[in-house]
Phi, psi and omega in degrees: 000089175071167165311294207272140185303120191265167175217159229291173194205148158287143183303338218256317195267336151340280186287334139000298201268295215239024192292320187301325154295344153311105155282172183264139203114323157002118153227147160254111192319316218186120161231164171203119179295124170253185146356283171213020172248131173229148146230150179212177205255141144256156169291348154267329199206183185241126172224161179204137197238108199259145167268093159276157161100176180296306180253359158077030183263336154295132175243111195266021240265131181227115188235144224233072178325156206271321204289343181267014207238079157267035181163150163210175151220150176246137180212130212274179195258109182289197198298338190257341197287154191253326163222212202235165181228124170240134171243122196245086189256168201236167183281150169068005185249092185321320206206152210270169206268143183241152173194125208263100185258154192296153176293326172306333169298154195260099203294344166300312171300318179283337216261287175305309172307289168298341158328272182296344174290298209265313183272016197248003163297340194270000000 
């Protein structure tokens, strides 16, 4: 998701933003912001929203249901590092979906969220 590190967003202004994409029952868990890219965690699925083009009026949303999530890892930012690393690999996909979350996020939190998201699917 982008060059840039992204940081956590409230769930509330998501849902707000991207409600139109929400089924019902839907929440949102968890977000997070680059630049111009978001993701976030719902209690059904893992979505990532890429802004493409110049003005940003092309819009990509891919979103990757838990039960297709076969690993993921979180890996918090050590001392020189400027963020955290989340990665996802998903069935049918060579190489896992990656997202550069800011070092203020809590890689225990995210780690424990997806957790509970990816095993309680199986």
């Amino acid at each position: 998701m982008g060059l840039f590190s992204s940081h956590e967003v409230d769930p509330a202004e998501i849902r707000e933003k991207y409600g139109h994409a929400l089924i019902g029952g839907e929440e949102v868990l968890a977000a997070f912001r680059s630049l111009r890219d978001t993701a976030f965690l719902t209690n059904y699925r893992f979505v990532l929203v890429d802004v493409q083009g110049l003005t940003g009026s092309k819009i990509s949303f891919r979103s990757v249901p838990y039960r297709s999530i076969q690993s993921f890892s979180v890996e918090s930012a050590g001392t020189f590092d400027l963020d955290s690393d989340l990665k996802l690999w998903v069935t049918g996909e060579a190489m896992p979906l990656s997202l550069k979350v800011s070092r203020n996020a809590d890689p225990a939190a995210i780690q424990r969220l997806l957790a509970e998201l990816v095993l309680a699917k199986r």
